[in-house]
Coordinates of C-alpha atoms and ligand atoms in Angstrom, one line a residue:
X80 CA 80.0 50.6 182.8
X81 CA 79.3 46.7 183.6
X82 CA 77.2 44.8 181.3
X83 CA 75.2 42.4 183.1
X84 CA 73.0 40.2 180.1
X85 CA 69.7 39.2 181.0
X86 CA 69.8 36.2 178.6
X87 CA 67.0 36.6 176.2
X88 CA 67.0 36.2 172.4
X89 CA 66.0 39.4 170.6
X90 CA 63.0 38.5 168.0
X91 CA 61.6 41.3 165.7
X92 CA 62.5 44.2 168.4
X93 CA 61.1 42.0 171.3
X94 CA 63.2 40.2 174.0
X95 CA 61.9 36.8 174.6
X96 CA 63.0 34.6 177.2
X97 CA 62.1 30.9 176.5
X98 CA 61.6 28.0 178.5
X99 CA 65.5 26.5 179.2
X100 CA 68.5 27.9 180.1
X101 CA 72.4 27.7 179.5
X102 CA 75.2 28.6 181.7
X103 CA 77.9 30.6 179.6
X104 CA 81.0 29.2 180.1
X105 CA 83.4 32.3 180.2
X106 CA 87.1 32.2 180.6
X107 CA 87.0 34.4 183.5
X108 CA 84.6 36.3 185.1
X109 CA 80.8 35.5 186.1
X110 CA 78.6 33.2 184.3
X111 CA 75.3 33.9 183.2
X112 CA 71.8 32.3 182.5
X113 CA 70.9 32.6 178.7
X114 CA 67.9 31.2 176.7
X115 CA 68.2 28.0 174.8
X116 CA 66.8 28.9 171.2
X117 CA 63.9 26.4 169.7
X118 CA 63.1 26.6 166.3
X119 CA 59.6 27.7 167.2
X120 CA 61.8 30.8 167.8
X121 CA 63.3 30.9 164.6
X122 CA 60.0 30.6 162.9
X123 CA 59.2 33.9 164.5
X124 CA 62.2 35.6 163.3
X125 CA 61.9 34.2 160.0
X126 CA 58.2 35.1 159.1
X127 CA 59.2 39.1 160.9
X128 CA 62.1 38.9 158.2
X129 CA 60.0 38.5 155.3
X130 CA 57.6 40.4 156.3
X131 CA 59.9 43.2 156.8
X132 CA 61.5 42.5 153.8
X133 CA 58.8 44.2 151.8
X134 CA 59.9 47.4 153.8
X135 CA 63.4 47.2 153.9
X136 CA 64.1 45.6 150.6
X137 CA 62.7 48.9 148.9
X138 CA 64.2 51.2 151.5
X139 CA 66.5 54.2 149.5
X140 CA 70.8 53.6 149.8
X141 CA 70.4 56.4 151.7
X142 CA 68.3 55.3 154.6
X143 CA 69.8 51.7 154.8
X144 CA 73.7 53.9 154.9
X145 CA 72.1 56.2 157.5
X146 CA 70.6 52.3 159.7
X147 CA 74.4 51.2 159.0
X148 CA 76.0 54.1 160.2
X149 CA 73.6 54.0 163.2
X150 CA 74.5 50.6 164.6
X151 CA 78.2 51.5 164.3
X152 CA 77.7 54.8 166.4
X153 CA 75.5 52.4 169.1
X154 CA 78.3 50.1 169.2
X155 CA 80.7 52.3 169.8
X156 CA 78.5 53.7 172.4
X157 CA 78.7 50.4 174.4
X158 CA 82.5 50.2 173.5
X159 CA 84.0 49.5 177.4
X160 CA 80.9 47.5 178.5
X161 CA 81.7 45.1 175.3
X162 CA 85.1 44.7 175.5
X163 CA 84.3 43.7 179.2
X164 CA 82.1 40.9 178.4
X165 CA 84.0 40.1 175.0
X166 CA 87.2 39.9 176.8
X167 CA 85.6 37.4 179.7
X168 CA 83.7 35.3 177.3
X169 CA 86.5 34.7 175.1
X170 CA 89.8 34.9 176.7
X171 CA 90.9 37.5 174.1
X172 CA 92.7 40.5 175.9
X173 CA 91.0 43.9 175.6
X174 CA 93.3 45.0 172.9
X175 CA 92.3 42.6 170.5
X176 CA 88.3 43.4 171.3
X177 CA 88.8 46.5 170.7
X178 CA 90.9 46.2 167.5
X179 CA 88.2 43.9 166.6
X180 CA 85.8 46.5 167.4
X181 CA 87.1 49.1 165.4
X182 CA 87.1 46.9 162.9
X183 CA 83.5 46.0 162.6
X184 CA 82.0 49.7 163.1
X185 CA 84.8 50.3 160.1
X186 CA 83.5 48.0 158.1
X187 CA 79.7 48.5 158.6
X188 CA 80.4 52.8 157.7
X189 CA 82.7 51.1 154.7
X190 CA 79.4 49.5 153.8
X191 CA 77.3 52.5 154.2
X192 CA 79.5 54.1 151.8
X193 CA 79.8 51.4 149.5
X194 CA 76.1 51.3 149.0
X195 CA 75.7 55.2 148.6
X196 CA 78.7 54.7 145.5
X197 CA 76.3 52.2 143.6
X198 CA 78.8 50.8 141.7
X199 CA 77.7 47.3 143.6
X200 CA 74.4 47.2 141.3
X201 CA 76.0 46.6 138.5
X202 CA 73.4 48.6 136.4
X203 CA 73.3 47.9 132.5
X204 CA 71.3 49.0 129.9
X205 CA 70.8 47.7 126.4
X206 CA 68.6 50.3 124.9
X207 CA 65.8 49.3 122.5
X208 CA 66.6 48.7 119.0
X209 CA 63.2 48.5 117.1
X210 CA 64.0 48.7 113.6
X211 CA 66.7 46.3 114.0
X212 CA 66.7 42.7 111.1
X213 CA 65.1 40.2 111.1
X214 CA 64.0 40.9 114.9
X215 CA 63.9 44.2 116.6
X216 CA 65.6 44.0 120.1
X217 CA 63.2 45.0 123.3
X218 CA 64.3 47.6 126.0
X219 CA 66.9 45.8 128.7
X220 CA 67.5 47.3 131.8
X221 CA 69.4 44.9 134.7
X222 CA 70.2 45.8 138.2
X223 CA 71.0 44.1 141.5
X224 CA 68.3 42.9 143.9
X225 CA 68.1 41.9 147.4
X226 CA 67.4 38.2 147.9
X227 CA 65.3 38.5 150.8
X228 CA 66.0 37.2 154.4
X229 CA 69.4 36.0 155.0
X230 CA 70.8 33.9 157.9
X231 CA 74.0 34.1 159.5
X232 CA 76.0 31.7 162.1
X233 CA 78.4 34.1 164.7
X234 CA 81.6 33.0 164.6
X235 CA 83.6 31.5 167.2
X236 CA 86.8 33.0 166.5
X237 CA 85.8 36.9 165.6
X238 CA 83.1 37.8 168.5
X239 CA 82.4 40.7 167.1
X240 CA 83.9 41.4 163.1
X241 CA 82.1 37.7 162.2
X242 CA 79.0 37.3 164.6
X243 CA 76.1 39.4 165.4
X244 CA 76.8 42.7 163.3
X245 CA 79.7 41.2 161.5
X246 CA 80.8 41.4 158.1
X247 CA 77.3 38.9 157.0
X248 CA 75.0 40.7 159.1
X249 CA 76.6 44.4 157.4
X250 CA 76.6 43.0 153.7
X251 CA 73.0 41.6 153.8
X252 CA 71.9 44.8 155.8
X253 CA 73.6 47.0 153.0
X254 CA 71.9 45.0 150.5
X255 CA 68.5 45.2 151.5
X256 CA 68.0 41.9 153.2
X257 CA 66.7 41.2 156.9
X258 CA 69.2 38.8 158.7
X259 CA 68.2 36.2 161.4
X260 CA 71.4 35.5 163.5
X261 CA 72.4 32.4 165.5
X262 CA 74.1 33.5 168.7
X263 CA 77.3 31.4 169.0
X264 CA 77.5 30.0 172.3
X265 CA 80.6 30.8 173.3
X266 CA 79.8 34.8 173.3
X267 CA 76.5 35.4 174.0
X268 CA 76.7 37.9 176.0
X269 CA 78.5 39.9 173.5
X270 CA 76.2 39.0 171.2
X271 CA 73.4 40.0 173.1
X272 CA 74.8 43.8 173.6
X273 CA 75.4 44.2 170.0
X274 CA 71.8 43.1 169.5
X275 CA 71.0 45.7 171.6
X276 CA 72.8 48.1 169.9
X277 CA 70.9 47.0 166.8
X278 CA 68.0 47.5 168.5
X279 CA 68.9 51.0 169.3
X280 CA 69.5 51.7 165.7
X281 CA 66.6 50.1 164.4
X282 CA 63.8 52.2 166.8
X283 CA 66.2 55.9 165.9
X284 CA 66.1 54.8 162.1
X285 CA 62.4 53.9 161.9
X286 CA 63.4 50.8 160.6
X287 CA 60.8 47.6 160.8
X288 CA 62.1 45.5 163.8
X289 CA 61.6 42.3 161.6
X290 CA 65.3 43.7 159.7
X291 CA 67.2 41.9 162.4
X292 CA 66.7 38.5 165.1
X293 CA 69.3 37.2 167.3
X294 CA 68.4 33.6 168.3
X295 CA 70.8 32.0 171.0
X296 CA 72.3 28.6 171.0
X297 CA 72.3 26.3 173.1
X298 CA 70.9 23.6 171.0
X299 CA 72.0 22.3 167.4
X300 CA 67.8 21.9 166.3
X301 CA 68.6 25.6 165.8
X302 CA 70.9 26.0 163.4
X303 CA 68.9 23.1 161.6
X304 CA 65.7 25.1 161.5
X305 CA 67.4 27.8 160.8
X306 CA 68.9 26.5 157.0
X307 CA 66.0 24.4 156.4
X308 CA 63.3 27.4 157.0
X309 CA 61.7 28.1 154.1
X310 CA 61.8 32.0 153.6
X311 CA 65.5 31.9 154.3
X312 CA 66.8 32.7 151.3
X313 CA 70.7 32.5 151.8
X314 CA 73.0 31.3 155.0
X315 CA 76.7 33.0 155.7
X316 CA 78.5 31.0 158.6
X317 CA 82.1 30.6 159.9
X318 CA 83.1 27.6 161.8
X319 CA 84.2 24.0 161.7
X320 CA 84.2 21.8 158.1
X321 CA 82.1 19.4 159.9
X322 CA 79.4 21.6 161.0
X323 CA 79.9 23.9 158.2
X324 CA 79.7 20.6 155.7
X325 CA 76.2 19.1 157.5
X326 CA 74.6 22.9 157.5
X327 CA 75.6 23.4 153.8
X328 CA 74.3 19.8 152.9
X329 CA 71.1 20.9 154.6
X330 CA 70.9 23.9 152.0
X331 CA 71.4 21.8 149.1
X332 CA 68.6 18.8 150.0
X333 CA 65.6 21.6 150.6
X334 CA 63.0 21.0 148.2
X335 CA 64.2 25.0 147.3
X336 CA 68.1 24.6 147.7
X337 CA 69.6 28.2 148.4
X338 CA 72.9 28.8 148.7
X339 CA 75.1 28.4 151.9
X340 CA 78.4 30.6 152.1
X341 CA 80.7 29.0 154.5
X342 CA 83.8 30.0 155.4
X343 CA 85.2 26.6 156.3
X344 CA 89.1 25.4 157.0
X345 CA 92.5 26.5 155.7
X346 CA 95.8 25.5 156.7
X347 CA 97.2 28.4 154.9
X348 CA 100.5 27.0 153.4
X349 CA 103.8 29.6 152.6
X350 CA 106.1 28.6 150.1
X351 CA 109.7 29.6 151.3
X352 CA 111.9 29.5 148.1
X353 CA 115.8 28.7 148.1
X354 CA 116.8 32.2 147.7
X355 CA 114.5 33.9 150.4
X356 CA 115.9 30.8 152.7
X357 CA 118.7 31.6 152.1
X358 CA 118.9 35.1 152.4
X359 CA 116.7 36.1 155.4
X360 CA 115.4 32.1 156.8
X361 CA 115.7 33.4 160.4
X362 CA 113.4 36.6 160.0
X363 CA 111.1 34.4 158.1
X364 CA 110.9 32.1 160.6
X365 CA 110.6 34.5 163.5
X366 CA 107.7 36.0 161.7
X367 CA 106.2 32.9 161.4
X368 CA 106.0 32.2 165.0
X369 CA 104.5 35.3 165.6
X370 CA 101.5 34.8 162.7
X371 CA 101.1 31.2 164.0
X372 CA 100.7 32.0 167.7
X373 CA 98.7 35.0 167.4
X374 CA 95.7 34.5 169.1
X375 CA 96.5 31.4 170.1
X376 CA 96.3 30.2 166.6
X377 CA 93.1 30.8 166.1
X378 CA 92.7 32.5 163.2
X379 CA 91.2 30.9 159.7
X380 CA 93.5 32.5 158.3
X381 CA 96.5 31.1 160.6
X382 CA 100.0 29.6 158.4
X383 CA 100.3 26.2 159.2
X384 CA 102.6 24.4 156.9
X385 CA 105.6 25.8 155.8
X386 CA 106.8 23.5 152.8
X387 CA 110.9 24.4 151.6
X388 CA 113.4 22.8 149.9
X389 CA 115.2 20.5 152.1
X390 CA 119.4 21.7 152.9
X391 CA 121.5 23.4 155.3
X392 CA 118.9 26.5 155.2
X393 CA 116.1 24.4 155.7
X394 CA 117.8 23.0 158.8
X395 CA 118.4 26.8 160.0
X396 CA 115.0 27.6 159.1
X397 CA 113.6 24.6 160.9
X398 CA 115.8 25.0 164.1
X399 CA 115.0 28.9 164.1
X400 CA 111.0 28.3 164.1
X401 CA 111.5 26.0 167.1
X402 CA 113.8 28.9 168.8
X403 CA 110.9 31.5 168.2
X404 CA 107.9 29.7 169.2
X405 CA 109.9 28.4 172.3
X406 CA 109.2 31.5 174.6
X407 CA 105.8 31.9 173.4
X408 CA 103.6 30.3 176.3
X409 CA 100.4 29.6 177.3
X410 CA 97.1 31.3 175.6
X411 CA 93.7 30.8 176.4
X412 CA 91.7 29.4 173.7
X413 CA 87.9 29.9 173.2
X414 CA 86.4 27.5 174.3
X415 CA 87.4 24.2 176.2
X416 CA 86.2 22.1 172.8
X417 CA 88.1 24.1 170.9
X418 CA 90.8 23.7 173.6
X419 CA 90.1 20.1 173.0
X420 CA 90.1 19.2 169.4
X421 CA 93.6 20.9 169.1
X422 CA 94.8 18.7 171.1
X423 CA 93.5 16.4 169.5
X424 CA 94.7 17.7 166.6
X425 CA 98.3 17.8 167.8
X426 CA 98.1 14.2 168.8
X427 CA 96.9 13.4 165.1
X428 CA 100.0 15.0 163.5
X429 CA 102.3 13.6 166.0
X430 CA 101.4 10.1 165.5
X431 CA 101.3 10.5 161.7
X432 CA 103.9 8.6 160.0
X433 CA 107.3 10.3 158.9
X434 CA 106.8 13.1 161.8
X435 CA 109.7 14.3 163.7
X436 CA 108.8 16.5 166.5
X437 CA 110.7 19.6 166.6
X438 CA 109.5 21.9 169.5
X439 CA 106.8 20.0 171.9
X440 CA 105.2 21.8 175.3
X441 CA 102.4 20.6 177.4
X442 CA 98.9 22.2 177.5
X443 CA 95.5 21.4 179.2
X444 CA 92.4 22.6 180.2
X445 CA 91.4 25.7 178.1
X446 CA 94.7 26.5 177.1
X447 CA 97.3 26.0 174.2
X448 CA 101.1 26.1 173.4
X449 CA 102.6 26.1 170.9
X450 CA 104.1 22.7 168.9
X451 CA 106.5 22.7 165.8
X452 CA 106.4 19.2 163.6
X453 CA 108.6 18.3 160.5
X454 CA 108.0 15.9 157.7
X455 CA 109.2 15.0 154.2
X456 CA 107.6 16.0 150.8
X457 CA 107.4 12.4 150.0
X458 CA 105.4 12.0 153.4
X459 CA 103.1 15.2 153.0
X460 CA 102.2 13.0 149.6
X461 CA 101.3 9.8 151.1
X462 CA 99.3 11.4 154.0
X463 CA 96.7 13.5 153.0
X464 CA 95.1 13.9 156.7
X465 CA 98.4 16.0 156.8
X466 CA 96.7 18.6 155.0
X467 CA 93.7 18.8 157.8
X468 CA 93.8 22.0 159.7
X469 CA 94.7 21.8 163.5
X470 CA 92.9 25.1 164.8
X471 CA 95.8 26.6 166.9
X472 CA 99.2 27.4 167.5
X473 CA 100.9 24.8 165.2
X474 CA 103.1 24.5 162.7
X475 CA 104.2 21.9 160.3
X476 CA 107.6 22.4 158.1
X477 CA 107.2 19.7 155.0
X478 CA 110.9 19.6 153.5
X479 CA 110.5 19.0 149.6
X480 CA 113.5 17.2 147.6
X481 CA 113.7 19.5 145.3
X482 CA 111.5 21.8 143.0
X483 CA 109.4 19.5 141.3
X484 CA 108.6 17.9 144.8
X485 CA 107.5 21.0 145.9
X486 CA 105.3 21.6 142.8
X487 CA 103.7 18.8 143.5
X488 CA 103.3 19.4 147.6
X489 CA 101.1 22.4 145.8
X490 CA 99.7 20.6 143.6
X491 CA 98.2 18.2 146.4
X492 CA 96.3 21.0 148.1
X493 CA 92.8 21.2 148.9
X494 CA 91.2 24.8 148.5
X495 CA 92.9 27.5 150.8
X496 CA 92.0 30.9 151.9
X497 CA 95.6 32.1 151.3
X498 CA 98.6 30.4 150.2
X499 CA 102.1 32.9 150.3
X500 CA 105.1 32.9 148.8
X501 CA 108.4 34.3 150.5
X502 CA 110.8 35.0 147.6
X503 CA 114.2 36.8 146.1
X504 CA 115.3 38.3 142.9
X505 CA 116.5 34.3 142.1
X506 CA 113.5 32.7 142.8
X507 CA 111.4 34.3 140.3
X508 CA 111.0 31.2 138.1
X509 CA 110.1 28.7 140.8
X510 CA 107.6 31.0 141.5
X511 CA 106.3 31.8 138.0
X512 CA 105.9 27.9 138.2
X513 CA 103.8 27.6 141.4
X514 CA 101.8 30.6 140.8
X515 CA 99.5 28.9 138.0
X516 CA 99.0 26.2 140.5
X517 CA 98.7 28.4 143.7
X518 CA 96.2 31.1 142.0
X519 CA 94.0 28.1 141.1
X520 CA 94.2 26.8 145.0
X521 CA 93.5 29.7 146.9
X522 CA 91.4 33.2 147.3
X523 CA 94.3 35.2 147.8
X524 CA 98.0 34.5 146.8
X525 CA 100.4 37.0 148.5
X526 CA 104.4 37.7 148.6
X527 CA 106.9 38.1 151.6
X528 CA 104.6 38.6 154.1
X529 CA 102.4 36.6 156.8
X530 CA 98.6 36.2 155.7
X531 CA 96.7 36.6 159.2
X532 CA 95.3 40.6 159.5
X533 CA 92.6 40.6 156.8
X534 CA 92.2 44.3 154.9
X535 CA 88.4 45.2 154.8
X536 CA 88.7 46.9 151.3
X537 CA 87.4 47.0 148.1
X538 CA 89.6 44.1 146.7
X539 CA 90.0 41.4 149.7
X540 CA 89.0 37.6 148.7
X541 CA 88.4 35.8 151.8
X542 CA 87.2 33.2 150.7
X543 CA 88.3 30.2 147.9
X544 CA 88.0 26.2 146.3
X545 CA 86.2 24.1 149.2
X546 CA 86.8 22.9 152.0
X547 CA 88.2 26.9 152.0
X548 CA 84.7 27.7 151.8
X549 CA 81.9 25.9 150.0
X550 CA 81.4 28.9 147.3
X551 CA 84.7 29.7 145.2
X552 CA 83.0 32.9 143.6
X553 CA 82.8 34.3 146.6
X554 CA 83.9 36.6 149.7
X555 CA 83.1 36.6 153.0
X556 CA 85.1 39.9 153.7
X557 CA 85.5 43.2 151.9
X558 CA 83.1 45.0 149.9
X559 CA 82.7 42.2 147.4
X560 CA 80.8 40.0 150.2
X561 CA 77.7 42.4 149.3
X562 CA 76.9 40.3 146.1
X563 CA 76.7 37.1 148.2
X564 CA 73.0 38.7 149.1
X565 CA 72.4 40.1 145.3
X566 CA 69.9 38.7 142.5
X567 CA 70.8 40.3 139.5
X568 CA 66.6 40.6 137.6
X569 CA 66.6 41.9 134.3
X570 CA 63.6 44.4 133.4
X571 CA 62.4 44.2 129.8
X572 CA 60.6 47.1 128.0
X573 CA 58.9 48.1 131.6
X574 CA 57.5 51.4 131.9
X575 CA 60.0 53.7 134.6
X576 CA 57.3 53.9 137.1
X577 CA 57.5 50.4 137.5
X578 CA 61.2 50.1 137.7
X579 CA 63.2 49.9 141.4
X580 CA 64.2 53.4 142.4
X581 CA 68.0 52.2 141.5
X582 CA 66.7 52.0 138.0
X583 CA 64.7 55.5 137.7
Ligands
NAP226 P1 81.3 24.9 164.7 O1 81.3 23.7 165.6 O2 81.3 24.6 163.2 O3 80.0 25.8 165.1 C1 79.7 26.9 164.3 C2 78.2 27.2 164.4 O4 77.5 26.2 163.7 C3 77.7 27.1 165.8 O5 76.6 28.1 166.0 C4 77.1 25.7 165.9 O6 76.1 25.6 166.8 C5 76.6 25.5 164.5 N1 76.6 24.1 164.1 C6 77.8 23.4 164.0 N2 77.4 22.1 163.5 C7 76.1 22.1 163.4 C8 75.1 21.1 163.0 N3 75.6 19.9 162.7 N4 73.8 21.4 163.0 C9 73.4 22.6 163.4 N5 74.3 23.6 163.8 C10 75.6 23.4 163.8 O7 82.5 25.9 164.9 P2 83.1 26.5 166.3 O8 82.2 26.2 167.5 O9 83.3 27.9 166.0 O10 84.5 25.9 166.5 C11 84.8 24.5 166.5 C12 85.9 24.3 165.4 O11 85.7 25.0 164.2 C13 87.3 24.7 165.8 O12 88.0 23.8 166.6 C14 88.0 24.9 164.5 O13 88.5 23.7 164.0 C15 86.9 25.4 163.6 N6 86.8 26.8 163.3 C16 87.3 27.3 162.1 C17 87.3 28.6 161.7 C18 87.7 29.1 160.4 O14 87.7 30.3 160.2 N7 88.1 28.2 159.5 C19 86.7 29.5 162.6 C20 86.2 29.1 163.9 C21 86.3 27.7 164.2 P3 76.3 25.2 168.4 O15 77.2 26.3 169.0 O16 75.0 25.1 169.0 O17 77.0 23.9 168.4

């Protein structure tokens, strides 16, 4: 079945065409005519939200489970028709769409259940104590609220787990709280047949339309009216530290700052201590290649730097990265600026000082190789643009003196979303001596393994110490993420008819 778009923005279960258009630019297949969003449109969304909000906010777990379990059945309804347009949009082949797939109708049924469990509101109770000295203590009950209408930025990268009914859009849903997405232009067609599928779920659940708005791109005013709108009450977005800094600094000068949880950049770095070097370099490193160039490299999540203590295993190491990533060729990358700005990024790292090229290839146009650079601990030090991410296939070995070096290579590090460790039996206390450092660095710290493929569970941190994202008490994936749309109120000595119904 071929999806053909017809370009409008979905506002409060109405399609709306508006006066301008865009061209999608897909990587192959037929382009098509969308919308340009205005924040006229965004208004609309945004007053449907709160008004809706005063439905859904005090809908029962059980009917917002059964809305969430709705949209993942419509989705997987119109399963072919999106991998279609997902796969010519973004250059991603079909199997990754439709892992991708499976993995946002898992998480919004993970959801479902997750709000049906409870265990999310946190309830508490601190009965009455009236004939308690000097002062007797009044009836506390506390419980988690909804926050009210949420915004949410598709991603770029994750067309369908991080855009229009991605991990955001599910945890504000399962909270209570309308969401008003902005379309990334790179996908909107995808994003407009997941709105549709929304849609679908909304008018079979009875739910008020208001619940959910997909505005398209096309035009940054957007995602300006968008944070600065005053019944938005909270903002999730994945992207770019510059856009994700300027939206986030927009939050924090409303007259009513709310909070903004962006998921920004990582380069992701793996410690490779002397004994895993030694014992297993070249399986480390062929591993490596394969984390670094999945995708193309374009993952948030995507190793970067390797750092290692310089010596003849380093030199294996090194010369076995190279080796691996030499084969790998040509991957389309999402878009021709993000095709762009890694090549700019490449041409940053290669004319840092104290660089030695160690694998090069030649890319243009929408596409990316892969590159391999080397540089000393003392170097990594000096240059902290070093420590920027380059969104794609490439890898940078740092080469540490020796173990304090390589302490202090850590202890440079801006926030991360994952920092690894590969280690042995021998390297236990190098590692017991990083891990106070790394655990304060990043959202997740993990051990002998590569840290792109993200679990949607119960305990996943995606998230971590800025520039990682701009909220370190935070996740953006995993059941967690619900709290980022969560108000805990505290209800003293109120009768039980006026309690929520998660309080009765
Ligand atoms: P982006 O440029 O940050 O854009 C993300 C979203 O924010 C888009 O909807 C964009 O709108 C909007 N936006 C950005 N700056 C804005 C501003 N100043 N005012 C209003 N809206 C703004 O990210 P991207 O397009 O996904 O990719 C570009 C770069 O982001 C990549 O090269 C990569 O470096 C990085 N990236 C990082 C991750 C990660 O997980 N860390 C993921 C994806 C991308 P428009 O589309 O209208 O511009």
């Amino acid at each position: 079945m071929t999806f053909t778009p017809h370009g409008k923005h979905l506002v409060a279960g109405d399609w709306t065409s508006g006066e301008t258009t865009f061209a999608s630019e897909p990587a192959h297949g037929p382009a098509h005519e969308f919308a340009v969003g205005t924040p006229d449109l965004v208004d609309q969304a945004c007053k449907a939200a709160e008004e809706a909000f005063w439905t859904y906010g005090y809908t029962s777990r059980e009917e917002r489970a059964a809305f969430l379990t709705a949209i993942a059945d419509e989705i997987e309804a119109r399963g072919e028709a999106i991998t279609e347009i997902g796969t010519q949009e973004t250059g991603l082949p079909a199997a990754r769409l439709q892992g991708e797939r499976g993995r946002t109708t898992g998480q919004l049924r993970l959801f479902a259940e997750h709000i049906l469990g409870g265990d999310y509101l946190d309830r508490r109770h601190d009965a009455a104590l009236p004939d308690r000295q000097p002062l007797p203590r009044p009836d506390l009950k506390m419980v988690q609220r909804p926050i009210g209408p949420v915004a949410v930025f598709g991603a770029s990268n994750f067309p369908l787990a991080f855009s229009t009914a991605g991990g955001d859009t599910a945890a504000a849903l399962a909270a209570g709280c309308p969401v008003v997405v902005k379309g990334h232009s790179a996908h909107p067609g995808t994003g407009e047949i997941v709105a549709e599928a929304i849609l679908a779920a909304i008018k079979s659940c009875g739910v008020p339309p208001g619940v959910f708005s997909l505005i398209q791109g096309g035009k940054r005013d957007v995602g300006t009216a968008l944070v600065t709108h005053p019944l938005i009450r909270a903002v999730g977005f994945t992207g770019s530290l510059a856009g994700g800094r300027a939206l986030f600094d927009l939050c924090a000068q409303r007259p009513d700052p709310i909070p903004f949880f962006g998921e920004l950049g990582s380069v992701n770095p793996m410690f490779i201590l002397p004994g895993a070097v030694s014992a297993r370099g070249g399986a480390i490193a062929e591993g490596w290649a394969g984390s670094l160039t999945m995708g193309a490299g374009q993952f948030c999540t995507n190793p970067g730097i390797a750092v290692l203590i310089e010596g003849p295993d380093a030199d294996a190491f090194v010369e076995g990265a190279g080796k691996a990533l030499e084969p790998v060729g040509a991957q389309t990358m999402l878009t021709d600026g993000i095709a762009a700005a890694y090549r700019s990024g490449r041409d940053r790292v290669a004319g840092s000082a104290g660089v030695q090229e160690v694998m090069t290839s030649t890319c243009d146009l929408r596409n990316a190789t892969p590159y391999l650079y080397a540089t000393t601990g003392m170097e990594w030090l000096e240059n902290e643009a070093l420590g920027e991410e380059v969104f794609g296939p490439l890898g940078l070995v740092v080469r540490a003196s020796d173990e304090a070096e390589m302490l202090e290579v850590a202890r440079s590090l801006h926030g991360q979303l994952t920092c690894t460790l590969h280690l042995d039996d021998g390297d236990t206390a190098l590692a017991q001596k990083l891990m106070p450092v790394l655990e304060r660095k990043a959202g997740r710290v993990l051990a002998n393994g590569f840290p792109t493929g993200v679990e949607v569970c119960d305990s996943m941190v995606h998230g971590g110490p800025y520039p990682a994202s701009t909220n370190f008490g935070a996740t953006s994936v995993g059941t967690l993420s619900i709290r980022r749309f969560l108000r805990p109120v505290c209800y003293q000595n109120l009768p039980d008819a006026l309690l929520p119904g998660d309080l009765q």
